[in-house]
CSV table of C-alpha atoms (C1' of nucleotides) in Angstrom, one decimal:
chain,number,residue,atom,x,y,z
A,19,MET,CA,-86.6,-97.8,15.7
A,20,LEU,CA,-89.1,-95.0,15.1
A,21,SER,CA,-88.7,-93.6,11.7
A,22,VAL,CA,-90.5,-91.9,8.8
A,23,GLU,CA,-88.0,-92.4,6.0
A,24,LEU,CA,-88.3,-92.7,2.3
A,25,SER,CA,-86.3,-95.9,1.8
A,26,CYS,CA,-85.8,-97.8,-1.4
A,27,LYS,CA,-88.2,-100.4,0.0
A,28,SER,CA,-91.1,-97.9,0.5
A,29,GLU,CA,-90.5,-96.3,-2.9
A,30,TYR,CA,-90.3,-99.5,-4.8
A,31,ALA,CA,-93.5,-100.8,-3.2
A,32,LEU,CA,-95.4,-97.6,-3.9
A,33,LEU,CA,-94.2,-97.5,-7.5
A,34,ALA,CA,-95.4,-101.1,-8.0
A,35,LEU,CA,-98.7,-100.2,-6.3
A,36,ILE,CA,-99.2,-97.3,-8.7
A,37,GLU,CA,-98.8,-99.7,-11.6
A,38,LEU,CA,-101.3,-102.1,-10.0
A,39,ALA,CA,-103.7,-99.2,-9.4
A,40,ALA,CA,-103.4,-98.1,-13.0
A,41,HIS,CA,-104.3,-101.6,-14.2
A,42,TYR,CA,-107.0,-102.1,-11.6
A,43,ASP,CA,-109.9,-101.5,-14.0
A,44,THR,CA,-109.0,-104.4,-16.2
A,45,GLY,CA,-109.2,-107.0,-13.5
A,46,GLU,CA,-106.2,-108.7,-15.0
A,47,PRO,CA,-103.2,-109.5,-12.8
A,48,LEU,CA,-99.8,-108.0,-13.4
A,49,GLN,CA,-96.6,-110.0,-13.3
A,50,ILE,CA,-93.5,-109.1,-11.3
A,51,ARG,CA,-91.4,-109.0,-14.5
A,52,GLN,CA,-93.7,-106.4,-16.1
A,53,ILE,CA,-93.8,-104.2,-13.0
A,54,ALA,CA,-90.0,-104.5,-12.5
A,55,ALA,CA,-89.3,-103.7,-16.1
A,56,GLN,CA,-91.7,-100.7,-16.2
A,57,GLN,CA,-90.3,-99.1,-13.0
A,58,ASN,CA,-86.7,-100.3,-13.2
A,59,ILE,CA,-86.8,-102.3,-10.0
A,60,PRO,CA,-84.6,-105.5,-9.4
A,61,ASP,CA,-87.2,-108.2,-9.9
A,62,ARG,CA,-86.0,-110.6,-7.2
A,63,TYR,CA,-86.2,-107.8,-4.6
A,64,LEU,CA,-89.6,-106.6,-5.7
A,65,GLU,CA,-90.8,-110.2,-5.3
A,66,GLN,CA,-90.1,-110.0,-1.5
A,67,LEU,CA,-91.8,-106.7,-1.2
A,68,LEU,CA,-94.9,-107.9,-3.0
A,69,ALA,CA,-94.9,-111.0,-0.7
A,70,THR,CA,-95.0,-108.7,2.3
A,71,LEU,CA,-97.8,-106.7,0.8
A,72,ARG,CA,-99.7,-109.8,0.2
A,73,ARG,CA,-99.4,-111.0,3.8
A,74,GLY,CA,-100.5,-107.6,4.9
A,75,GLY,CA,-103.6,-107.8,2.9
A,76,ILE,CA,-102.8,-105.0,0.5
A,77,ILE,CA,-102.6,-107.1,-2.6
A,78,ARG,CA,-103.7,-110.5,-3.8
A,79,SER,CA,-101.7,-113.0,-5.8
A,80,GLN,CA,-102.6,-115.6,-8.3
A,81,ARG,CA,-100.2,-118.5,-8.7
A,82,GLY,CA,-99.3,-120.5,-11.8
A,83,ALA,CA,-99.2,-119.6,-15.4
A,84,LYS,CA,-101.0,-116.3,-16.3
A,85,GLY,CA,-100.8,-115.4,-12.6
A,86,GLY,CA,-99.7,-112.2,-11.0
A,87,TYR,CA,-100.8,-109.6,-8.6
A,88,THR,CA,-103.8,-107.4,-8.2
A,89,LEU,CA,-104.9,-104.9,-5.5
A,90,ALA,CA,-106.9,-106.5,-2.7
A,91,ARG,CA,-109.3,-103.6,-2.7
A,92,GLU,CA,-110.1,-100.4,-4.6
A,93,PRO,CA,-107.2,-97.9,-5.1
A,94,TRP,CA,-109.0,-95.2,-3.1
A,95,LYS,CA,-109.4,-97.6,-0.1
A,96,ILE,CA,-105.6,-98.1,0.3
A,97,ASN,CA,-103.8,-95.2,1.8
A,98,ILE,CA,-100.0,-94.7,2.0
A,99,LEU,CA,-99.8,-95.3,5.7
A,100,ASP,CA,-101.4,-98.7,5.2
A,101,VAL,CA,-98.5,-99.6,2.9
A,102,ILE,CA,-95.8,-98.2,5.2
A,103,ILE,CA,-97.1,-100.0,8.2
A,104,CYS,CA,-97.3,-103.2,6.3
A,105,LEU,CA,-93.8,-102.9,5.1
A,106,ASP,CA,-91.9,-101.8,8.2
A,107,GLY,CA,-94.3,-102.1,11.1
A,108,LEU,CA,-95.7,-105.6,11.0
A,109,GLU,CA,-92.9,-107.0,13.1
A,110,ASN,CA,-92.2,-104.0,15.5
A,111,GLN,CA,-93.6,-106.0,18.3
A,112,PRO,CA,-94.0,-104.8,21.9
A,113,LYS,CA,-90.6,-106.2,22.9
A,114,ASP,CA,-91.1,-105.3,26.5
A,115,GLN,CA,-88.9,-108.0,27.9
A,116,ASP,CA,-85.8,-106.9,29.8
A,117,ASN,CA,-87.7,-105.2,32.5
A,118,ASP,CA,-85.4,-106.6,35.1
A,119,THR,CA,-82.5,-104.5,33.8
A,120,GLN,CA,-83.8,-100.9,33.4
A,121,ASN,CA,-83.3,-101.0,29.6
A,122,ASP,CA,-83.3,-97.3,29.2
A,123,LYS,CA,-86.4,-96.1,31.0
A,124,THR,CA,-84.9,-92.9,32.2
A,125,VAL,CA,-87.2,-90.0,32.7
A,126,GLU,CA,-85.3,-88.0,30.1
A,127,GLY,CA,-85.6,-90.8,27.5
A,128,ALA,CA,-89.3,-91.0,28.0
A,129,VAL,CA,-89.8,-87.3,27.5
A,130,ILE,CA,-87.8,-87.3,24.3
A,131,LEU,CA,-89.7,-90.4,23.1
A,132,GLU,CA,-93.0,-88.7,23.8
A,133,ILE,CA,-92.2,-85.8,21.5
A,134,TRP,CA,-90.9,-88.0,18.8
A,135,GLN,CA,-94.1,-90.0,18.8
A,136,GLU,CA,-96.0,-86.7,18.4
A,137,ALA,CA,-93.9,-85.8,15.4
A,138,HIS,CA,-94.3,-89.3,14.0
A,139,HIS,CA,-98.0,-89.0,14.4
A,140,ALA,CA,-98.1,-85.8,12.5
A,141,ALA,CA,-96.3,-87.3,9.6
A,142,ASN,CA,-98.5,-90.3,9.7
A,143,GLU,CA,-101.6,-88.2,9.4
A,144,ILE,CA,-100.3,-86.8,6.1
A,145,LEU,CA,-99.5,-90.3,4.8
A,146,GLN,CA,-102.9,-91.5,5.8
A,147,LYS,CA,-104.8,-88.9,3.8
A,148,TYR,CA,-103.4,-89.9,0.5
A,149,THR,CA,-104.5,-93.0,-1.3
A,150,LEU,CA,-103.1,-95.0,-4.3
A,151,GLN,CA,-105.9,-93.3,-6.3
A,152,ASP,CA,-104.4,-89.9,-5.5
A,153,LEU,CA,-101.0,-91.1,-6.5
A,154,ARG,CA,-102.3,-92.4,-9.8
A,155,ASP,CA,-104.2,-89.2,-10.5
A,156,ARG,CA,-101.2,-87.1,-9.8
A,157,ARG,CA,-99.1,-89.2,-12.0
A,158,ASP,CA,-101.6,-88.9,-14.9
A,159,SER,CA,-102.0,-85.2,-14.7
A,160,ARG,CA,-98.3,-84.7,-14.4
A,161,GLN,CA,-97.7,-86.7,-17.5
A,162,GLN,CA,-100.4,-84.7,-19.2
A,163,LEU,CA,-98.5,-81.6,-18.3
A,164,ASP,CA,-95.2,-83.0,-19.6
A,165,PHE,CA,-96.9,-83.7,-22.9
A,166,MET,CA,-98.3,-80.2,-23.2
A,167,TYR,CA,-94.8,-78.8,-22.7
A,168,TYR,CA,-93.4,-81.2,-25.3
A,169,ILE,CA,-95.5,-80.0,-28.2
B,19,MET,CA,-82.1,-89.7,2.5
B,20,LEU,CA,-85.2,-88.0,3.9
B,21,SER,CA,-85.9,-89.3,7.4
B,22,VAL,CA,-87.3,-88.3,10.7
B,23,GLU,CA,-85.9,-91.0,13.0
B,24,LEU,CA,-84.9,-91.1,16.6
B,25,SER,CA,-81.3,-92.3,16.3
B,26,CYS,CA,-78.8,-92.8,19.0
B,27,LYS,CA,-77.1,-89.7,17.9
B,28,SER,CA,-80.2,-87.5,18.2
B,29,GLU,CA,-81.1,-89.0,21.6
B,30,TYR,CA,-77.6,-88.7,23.1
B,31,ALA,CA,-77.4,-85.1,21.9
B,32,LEU,CA,-80.8,-84.2,23.4
B,33,LEU,CA,-80.0,-85.9,26.7
B,34,ALA,CA,-76.8,-83.9,26.9
B,35,LEU,CA,-78.6,-80.7,26.1
B,36,ILE,CA,-81.2,-81.3,28.7
B,37,GLU,CA,-78.4,-81.5,31.3
B,38,LEU,CA,-76.9,-78.3,30.0
B,39,ALA,CA,-80.3,-76.6,30.1
B,40,ALA,CA,-80.7,-77.7,33.7
B,41,HIS,CA,-77.4,-76.2,34.7
B,42,TYR,CA,-77.8,-73.1,32.6
B,43,ASP,CA,-78.8,-70.9,35.5
B,44,THR,CA,-75.5,-71.5,37.3
B,45,GLY,CA,-73.4,-70.1,34.4
B,46,GLU,CA,-70.8,-72.9,35.1
B,47,PRO,CA,-69.7,-75.2,32.3
B,48,LEU,CA,-70.4,-78.9,32.4
B,49,GLN,CA,-67.7,-81.5,31.4
B,50,ILE,CA,-68.2,-84.3,29.0
B,51,ARG,CA,-67.4,-86.9,31.7
B,52,GLN,CA,-70.1,-85.6,34.0
B,53,ILE,CA,-72.8,-85.6,31.2
B,54,ALA,CA,-71.7,-89.0,30.0
B,55,ALA,CA,-71.8,-90.5,33.5
B,56,GLN,CA,-75.2,-88.9,34.3
B,57,GLN,CA,-76.9,-90.1,31.1
B,58,ASN,CA,-74.9,-93.3,30.4
B,59,ILE,CA,-73.4,-92.2,27.2
B,60,PRO,CA,-70.0,-93.4,25.8
B,61,ASP,CA,-67.9,-90.4,26.5
B,62,ARG,CA,-65.7,-90.5,23.4
B,63,TYR,CA,-68.7,-90.6,21.2
B,64,LEU,CA,-70.5,-87.8,23.1
B,65,GLU,CA,-67.4,-85.7,22.5
B,66,GLN,CA,-68.0,-85.9,18.7
B,67,LEU,CA,-71.6,-84.9,19.0
B,68,LEU,CA,-70.8,-82.0,21.2
B,69,ALA,CA,-68.2,-80.8,18.7
B,70,THR,CA,-70.8,-80.9,16.0
B,71,LEU,CA,-73.2,-78.9,18.2
B,72,ARG,CA,-70.5,-76.4,18.9
B,73,ARG,CA,-69.8,-75.9,15.2
B,74,GLY,CA,-73.5,-75.5,14.7
B,75,GLY,CA,-73.7,-72.7,17.2
B,76,ILE,CA,-75.9,-74.6,19.7
B,77,ILE,CA,-73.4,-74.7,22.5
B,78,ARG,CA,-70.2,-73.0,23.5
B,79,SER,CA,-67.0,-74.7,24.8
B,80,GLN,CA,-64.4,-73.6,27.2
B,81,ARG,CA,-61.0,-75.2,26.9
B,82,GLY,CA,-58.4,-76.0,29.6
B,83,ALA,CA,-58.8,-76.9,33.2
B,84,LYS,CA,-62.3,-76.1,34.7
B,85,GLY,CA,-63.5,-76.0,31.1
B,86,GLY,CA,-66.6,-77.7,29.6
B,87,TYR,CA,-69.7,-76.8,27.7
B,88,THR,CA,-72.5,-74.3,28.1
B,89,LEU,CA,-75.6,-73.5,26.0
B,90,ALA,CA,-74.9,-70.8,23.4
B,91,ARG,CA,-78.2,-69.1,24.2
B,92,GLU,CA,-81.2,-69.5,26.5
B,93,PRO,CA,-82.9,-72.9,26.7
B,94,TRP,CA,-86.2,-71.5,25.4
B,95,LYS,CA,-84.4,-70.1,22.3
B,96,ILE,CA,-83.2,-73.6,21.1
B,97,ASN,CA,-85.8,-75.8,19.6
B,98,ILE,CA,-85.4,-79.5,18.8
B,99,LEU,CA,-85.4,-79.0,15.1
B,100,ASP,CA,-82.4,-76.7,15.4
B,101,VAL,CA,-80.6,-79.6,17.1
B,102,ILE,CA,-81.6,-82.2,14.5
B,103,ILE,CA,-80.7,-80.1,11.6
B,104,CYS,CA,-77.3,-79.3,13.1
B,105,LEU,CA,-76.6,-83.0,13.7
B,106,ASP,CA,-77.8,-84.6,10.4
B,107,GLY,CA,-78.6,-81.8,8.0
B,108,LEU,CA,-75.5,-79.6,7.9
B,109,GLU,CA,-74.0,-81.5,5.0
B,110,ASN,CA,-77.0,-82.6,3.1
B,111,GLN,CA,-76.1,-80.3,0.3
B,112,PRO,CA,-78.0,-79.9,-2.9
B,113,LYS,CA,-76.2,-82.5,-4.9
B,114,ASP,CA,-78.0,-81.8,-8.1
B,115,GLN,CA,-75.2,-83.0,-10.3
B,116,ASP,CA,-75.9,-86.0,-12.6
B,117,ASN,CA,-78.5,-84.3,-14.7
B,118,ASP,CA,-77.1,-85.8,-17.8
B,119,THR,CA,-78.1,-89.3,-16.8
B,120,GLN,CA,-81.8,-89.1,-15.7
B,121,ASN,CA,-80.8,-90.1,-12.2
B,122,ASP,CA,-84.4,-91.2,-11.2
B,123,LYS,CA,-86.6,-88.4,-12.3
B,124,THR,CA,-89.5,-90.5,-13.3
B,125,VAL,CA,-92.9,-88.9,-12.9
B,126,GLU,CA,-93.9,-91.5,-10.3
B,127,GLY,CA,-90.8,-90.9,-8.2
B,128,ALA,CA,-91.5,-87.2,-8.2
B,129,VAL,CA,-95.1,-87.7,-7.1
B,130,ILE,CA,-94.0,-89.9,-4.2
B,131,LEU,CA,-91.2,-87.5,-3.2
B,132,GLU,CA,-93.7,-84.7,-3.1
B,133,ILE,CA,-95.9,-86.4,-0.5
B,134,TRP,CA,-92.9,-87.5,1.5
B,135,GLN,CA,-91.7,-83.9,1.8
B,136,GLU,CA,-95.2,-82.9,3.0
B,137,ALA,CA,-95.1,-85.5,5.7
B,138,HIS,CA,-91.5,-84.5,6.6
B,139,HIS,CA,-92.6,-80.9,6.9
B,140,ALA,CA,-95.4,-81.8,9.3
B,141,ALA,CA,-93.1,-83.7,11.6
B,142,ASN,CA,-90.6,-80.8,11.5
B,143,GLU,CA,-93.3,-78.4,12.6
B,144,ILE,CA,-93.7,-80.5,15.8
B,145,LEU,CA,-90.0,-80.6,16.5
B,146,GLN,CA,-89.8,-76.9,15.9
B,147,LYS,CA,-92.3,-75.9,18.5
B,148,TYR,CA,-90.6,-77.6,21.4
B,149,THR,CA,-87.5,-76.1,23.0
B,150,LEU,CA,-84.9,-77.4,25.5
B,151,GLN,CA,-86.8,-75.5,28.1
B,152,ASP,CA,-89.9,-77.6,27.4
B,153,LEU,CA,-87.9,-80.8,27.7
B,154,ARG,CA,-86.4,-79.6,31.0
B,155,ASP,CA,-89.8,-78.7,32.4
B,156,ARG,CA,-91.3,-82.0,31.3
B,157,ARG,CA,-88.5,-83.8,32.9
B,158,ASP,CA,-88.9,-82.0,36.2
B,159,SER,CA,-92.6,-82.4,36.5
B,160,ARG,CA,-92.3,-86.1,35.6
B,161,GLN,CA,-89.7,-86.6,38.3
B,162,GLN,CA,-92.0,-84.8,40.7
B,163,LEU,CA,-94.8,-87.2,39.8
B,164,ASP,CA,-92.5,-90.2,40.3
B,165,PHE,CA,-91.7,-89.0,43.8
B,166,MET,CA,-95.3,-88.5,44.7
B,167,TYR,CA,-96.0,-92.1,43.7
B,168,TYR,CA,-93.0,-93.3,45.7
B,169,ILE,CA,-94.1,-92.0,49.1
C,17,DG,C1',-45.2,-75.9,34.8
C,18,DT,C1',-48.4,-79.1,35.3
C,19,DA,C1',-52.9,-81.1,35.4
C,20,DT,C1',-57.2,-80.7,33.3
C,21,DA,C1',-60.2,-80.7,29.7
C,22,DC,C1',-61.3,-79.7,25.0
C,23,DC,C1',-59.7,-80.6,19.9
C,24,DC,C1',-58.8,-83.2,15.6
C,25,DC,C1',-58.7,-87.1,12.9
C,26,DG,C1',-58.4,-91.6,11.7
C,27,DG,C1',-59.5,-96.6,12.6
C,28,DT,C1',-62.6,-100.5,14.0
C,29,DT,C1',-66.8,-102.8,15.0
C,30,DT,C1',-71.5,-103.6,14.3
C,31,DT,C1',-75.7,-103.3,12.2
C,32,DC,C1',-78.8,-102.9,8.5
C,33,DC,C1',-80.3,-102.5,3.8
C,34,DA,C1',-80.5,-103.6,-1.0
C,35,DC,C1',-79.8,-107.4,-3.6
C,36,DT,C1',-79.0,-112.4,-5.2
C,37,DG,C1',-79.6,-117.4,-5.6
C,38,DG,C1',-81.4,-122.0,-5.1
C,39,DG,C1',-84.6,-124.6,-4.7
C,40,DG,C1',-89.8,-125.6,-4.3
C,41,DT,C1',-95.2,-125.4,-5.4
C,42,DT,C1',-99.3,-124.1,-7.8
C,43,DT,C1',-101.8,-123.4,-12.1
C,44,DA,C1',-103.2,-122.7,-17.3
C,45,DG,C1',-102.9,-124.6,-21.5
C,46,DT,C1',-102.2,-128.4,-24.5
D,15,DA,C1',-100.5,-136.2,-17.8
D,16,DC,C1',-96.9,-132.9,-19.1
D,17,DT,C1',-94.8,-128.6,-19.4
D,18,DA,C1',-93.9,-124.0,-18.8
D,19,DA,C1',-95.1,-119.9,-16.5
D,20,DA,C1',-95.5,-117.7,-12.5
D,21,DC,C1',-95.5,-117.2,-7.5
D,22,DC,C1',-93.4,-119.0,-2.8
D,23,DC,C1',-89.8,-119.6,0.9
D,24,DC,C1',-85.6,-119.0,2.9
D,25,DA,C1',-80.8,-118.3,3.2
D,26,DG,C1',-77.3,-116.0,2.1
D,27,DT,C1',-73.7,-111.8,0.3
D,28,DG,C1',-71.7,-106.9,-0.2
D,29,DG,C1',-71.3,-102.5,0.9
D,30,DA,C1',-72.3,-98.4,3.4
D,31,DA,C1',-73.5,-96.0,7.3
D,32,DA,C1',-73.9,-95.7,12.3
D,33,DA,C1',-71.8,-96.3,16.7
D,34,DC,C1',-67.7,-96.4,19.1
D,35,DC,C1',-62.6,-96.2,20.3
D,36,DG,C1',-57.7,-94.3,20.5
D,37,DG,C1',-53.7,-91.4,19.9
D,38,DG,C1',-51.6,-87.4,20.0
D,39,DG,C1',-52.2,-82.1,20.1
D,40,DT,C1',-53.6,-77.5,22.3
D,41,DA,C1',-55.5,-74.2,25.3
D,42,DT,C1',-56.2,-72.7,30.2
D,43,DA,C1',-56.7,-72.4,35.4
D,44,DC,C1',-54.1,-72.9,39.3
DNA sequence: GTATACCCCGGTTTTCCACTGGGGTTTAGT
DNA sequence: ACTAAACCCCAGTGGAAAACCGGGGTATAC
């Protein structure tokens, strides 16, 4: 219910977004197939994730032949927390029904929840300070390094 | 695989530990039944969690009639991260086999993992700075407040 | 010696995640 | 217009992990 986990979903989405960020300069859309092949992601699954990202305003889509996906804004204006919230959080609604039965509003439960929210907040601050541009840059310099070692 | 989540398991364990911390002064052990009834936890499940906490050195057990559980050390010497690591982490071994097949060591995956570990670390620092004593104190002052509002 | 309470270990149920499939609809190119 | 390429929507399926239950054993106070 209140988690900061690196799931397949998050990882796949970020991998795809790194690709989109890398091709952002060209202005051309990228197709699901290309991304999926590049990053070894099941394409039908990736399709769902991209649909979610689109509804969340992270990416834009172009339908029809020669269509595909592009980032909705510049890579340095999309941070990782945006992505995570879009994927997991969009339908974590208030859900404050069931107030007739004391669902679990014990004092102890509230105290624990409080601390968890604090931890959760600390993690979110980290995720918020990194953008897709940062991911792309890190990827590039890392690959540069690998090449240096190779020769 | 790398998560900071408030699961049932964690919450149950912490609720039980708050009870044990509250009764720590008496020196008397608390029985599973009492804790389970107090905090509305399925007792057979709580038994498993307490067994794990015992193996992790968080609590001690006394067998036989008039037995039960007590904290293994003072409430202010047990922080929340200790508890979480004991519950989830004890058997998250290295598991660095499968280096013949490149399991998923892509450059992009490594970059993402790096950032996630940083976020994870930030959350752990929060969990580490709160002890069972803190939980107990917060519970008590919260209950005091509720009473003030009631009259 | 007996009741009490922990101990161990295996099974069941439930829930959720990763993944798949079958249709549709929009659009570029001819 | 026609067709093919691509996204769109929604409804499943399989498997694994989490939550939970039960049976029989063992230590200990009285």
